[in-house]
């Protein structure tokens, strides 16, 4: 518990992760962000200091790097970590990316969607760990176990596939919510009426395998409805194409099972 | 409350709707299904009689027709409704479909996904009403208000678009859950770890507009991740295509907003 944690990045992920650690009594000794407002806001939350200069990053025991994947290399190459443990939080990037910047490195990837202003119970968030050595892995596991009830060790290749599956189940799903809300909006129907359906669909697969939970015209091979829906969507090429390709995919999946 | 309701169809929708009405004290006087097991199971639940013969359907005040859209016409043409109120429960079919079979007709469409074995609180399910006359509309509204706290009058054209939006937000979403579970399964990662993310994604849009809630590589225009994900999915043409088309759609949507 005497470890000093430095957070590089102050976005949503950094905010939620550092706050969870802080609540458990860990010492966040410094926050870095390019954007002063973000750095300051997070530093106040964590009762600590901040900097917007990479040169002013102080010594710490663990550096948590919660940056956009695309700027990771550029930022890390400017910091001297004195071979302390550096940990990135990305689903997509491999562990090996870090080996140029320290002799001790690891990954701590919390699988959740973080949005400003939403409280999330960190305990229920699965956390995936990977590290260069057993010693660092054990340390990261110990820390992760403090904030989450599900901590798993997973290599970079599998973490990437986990991330892809999360893109389908979360990012892509949310986009379908967006499309449905736009269809409603352009017909003066409040999005409100879809909310119970959205929630029930997510609750259902907490108990039933999604493959078994599939309902709707595509799984019933109801060509009349499908073609009438496609006809209705003709005014929006993007919607029409998505409707068609997802229906086809459902059809192909369930054809095998018949 | 002295009205006699007959249910034509004994599938999931018929079961949930008739049970909700029965619990409110309505008299379900008869259940018809082609399949004896289904008819019998539902009849026992509703403490009533059943038949598997269209000729044995008895007189009732309201006939609720909860059949697959594709068999609707074929079944209805074989029943004499004596011009009593007949009500279908389909999102896609127009009200006008019923005018050949009775002088009194309407639609009562509950917007939810029903699966065997799952308890659903009917009160929270929005119910959409349409009818041939003000008198019948009022009667259906009165009945729907007994079982649901959200009852709206909606014409056939808008109901169809509502149904399409539900296909996106529920059926298509569930298919994305299926794909994500398959990606995990083929990498020996338990689907369990995705469940909190799935639930949070659905909870988030109960409060935030889905357009604002969008996260992930596509909305960040992170081409590195997208192309690395597509590369990873190369072994499965179906997944690759869906990943590509949904990412593109997200990109197109959010490009306008930048």
Coordinates of C-alpha atoms in Angstrom, one line a residue, chain A residues 60-204:
Chain A
X60 CA 6.8 6.4 -9.1
X61 CA 6.6 2.6 -8.5
X62 CA 4.0 1.9 -11.2
X63 CA 3.1 4.0 -14.2
X64 CA -0.4 3.4 -15.5
X65 CA -0.6 4.5 -19.1
X66 CA -4.1 5.2 -20.2
X67 CA -3.6 6.9 -23.5
X68 CA -5.2 6.6 -27.0
X69 CA -3.4 3.7 -28.7
X70 CA -2.3 6.0 -31.5
X71 CA -0.2 8.3 -29.3
X72 CA 1.2 5.7 -27.0
X73 CA 4.7 5.3 -28.6
X74 CA 5.1 9.0 -29.1
X75 CA 4.4 9.9 -25.5
X76 CA 6.3 6.9 -23.9
X77 CA 9.5 7.6 -25.8
X78 CA 9.7 11.0 -24.1
X79 CA 9.6 9.7 -20.5
X80 CA 12.3 8.2 -18.5
X81 CA 10.7 5.5 -16.3
X82 CA 14.0 4.4 -14.6
X83 CA 13.0 0.8 -15.4
X84 CA 10.0 1.0 -13.0
X85 CA 6.9 -1.1 -13.8
X86 CA 5.0 0.5 -16.6
X87 CA 1.4 -0.8 -17.4
X88 CA -0.8 0.0 -20.3
X89 CA -4.5 -0.4 -20.2
X90 CA -5.3 -1.1 -23.9
X91 CA -7.2 -4.1 -25.2
X92 CA -5.6 -4.0 -28.6
X93 CA -2.0 -3.2 -28.1
X94 CA 0.4 -6.1 -27.3
X95 CA 2.5 -6.3 -24.2
X96 CA 5.7 -6.2 -26.2
X97 CA 5.1 -2.5 -27.2
X98 CA 6.3 -1.6 -23.7
X99 CA 9.6 -3.4 -23.7
X100 CA 11.5 -0.4 -25.3
X101 CA 10.6 1.8 -22.4
X102 CA 11.4 -0.2 -19.2
X103 CA 12.6 -3.6 -18.0
X104 CA 9.4 -4.0 -16.1
X105 CA 6.2 -3.9 -17.9
X106 CA 2.6 -5.2 -17.9
X107 CA -1.0 -4.8 -19.0
X108 CA -4.0 -4.2 -16.9
X109 CA -7.1 -4.1 -19.1
X110 CA -10.5 -3.4 -17.6
X111 CA -13.3 -4.6 -19.9
X112 CA -15.9 -2.0 -19.7
X113 CA -17.3 1.1 -21.5
X114 CA -16.6 4.3 -19.5
X115 CA -18.5 7.5 -20.1
X116 CA -18.2 10.7 -18.3
X117 CA -20.8 11.2 -15.7
X118 CA -21.8 7.6 -15.2
X119 CA -21.0 5.8 -12.0
X120 CA -19.7 2.3 -12.6
X121 CA -19.2 -0.4 -10.0
X122 CA -15.6 -1.4 -10.6
X123 CA -16.0 -4.6 -8.6
X124 CA -18.1 -6.2 -11.4
X125 CA -15.7 -5.2 -14.2
X126 CA -13.4 -8.1 -15.4
X127 CA -9.8 -7.1 -15.4
X128 CA -7.2 -8.8 -17.7
X129 CA -3.6 -9.0 -16.7
X130 CA -0.4 -9.7 -18.6
X131 CA 3.2 -9.1 -17.6
X132 CA 6.9 -9.7 -18.5
X133 CA 7.6 -11.7 -15.3
X134 CA 5.8 -13.8 -12.7
X135 CA 6.8 -11.2 -10.1
X136 CA 5.1 -8.3 -11.9
X137 CA 2.1 -10.4 -12.9
X138 CA 1.6 -11.3 -9.2
X139 CA 1.8 -7.7 -8.2
X140 CA -0.7 -6.6 -10.9
X141 CA -3.0 -9.4 -9.9
X142 CA -2.9 -8.4 -6.3
X143 CA -3.7 -4.8 -7.2
X144 CA -6.5 -5.8 -9.6
X145 CA -8.0 -8.1 -7.1
X146 CA -8.5 -5.1 -4.8
X147 CA -10.8 -3.4 -7.2
X148 CA -12.4 -6.2 -9.2
X149 CA -13.9 -9.6 -8.4
X150 CA -12.9 -11.0 -11.8
X151 CA -9.2 -10.9 -12.6
X152 CA -7.8 -13.1 -15.3
X153 CA -4.4 -13.5 -16.9
X154 CA -4.6 -13.3 -20.7
X155 CA -2.0 -13.0 -23.4
X156 CA -1.8 -10.2 -26.0
X157 CA -3.3 -12.3 -28.8
X158 CA -6.3 -13.4 -26.8
X159 CA -6.8 -9.9 -25.4
X160 CA -7.0 -8.5 -28.9
X161 CA -9.7 -11.0 -29.7
X162 CA -11.5 -10.2 -26.5
X163 CA -11.4 -6.6 -27.5
X164 CA -12.8 -7.4 -30.9
X165 CA -15.7 -9.3 -29.3
X166 CA -16.3 -6.2 -27.0
X167 CA -16.4 -4.0 -30.1
X168 CA -19.2 -6.2 -31.4
X169 CA -21.1 -6.5 -28.1
X170 CA -20.7 -2.9 -27.0
X171 CA -19.6 -0.4 -29.7
X172 CA -21.5 -2.0 -32.6
X173 CA -24.5 -2.7 -30.4
X174 CA -24.6 1.0 -29.4
X175 CA -24.6 2.0 -33.0
X176 CA -27.6 -0.1 -33.6
X177 CA -29.3 1.6 -30.7
X178 CA -28.4 4.9 -32.5
X179 CA -30.0 3.8 -35.8
X180 CA -33.1 2.6 -34.0
X181 CA -33.4 5.9 -32.2
X182 CA -33.0 7.8 -35.5
X183 CA -35.7 5.8 -37.2
X184 CA -38.1 6.5 -34.3
X185 CA -37.1 10.2 -34.2
X186 CA -37.9 10.7 -37.8
X187 CA -41.3 9.2 -37.2
X188 CA -42.1 11.3 -34.0
X189 CA -42.0 8.2 -31.8
X190 CA -40.1 8.8 -28.5
X191 CA -37.0 6.6 -28.1
X192 CA -38.3 6.0 -24.6
X193 CA -40.6 3.2 -25.8
X194 CA -37.6 1.1 -26.9
X195 CA -35.7 1.3 -23.6
X196 CA -37.5 -1.7 -21.9
X197 CA -36.8 -3.8 -25.0
X198 CA -33.1 -2.8 -25.0
X199 CA -32.7 -3.6 -21.4
X200 CA -34.5 -6.9 -21.6
X201 CA -32.4 -8.0 -24.6
X202 CA -29.3 -7.4 -22.5
X203 CA -30.7 -9.0 -19.4
X204 CA -31.8 -12.1 -21.3

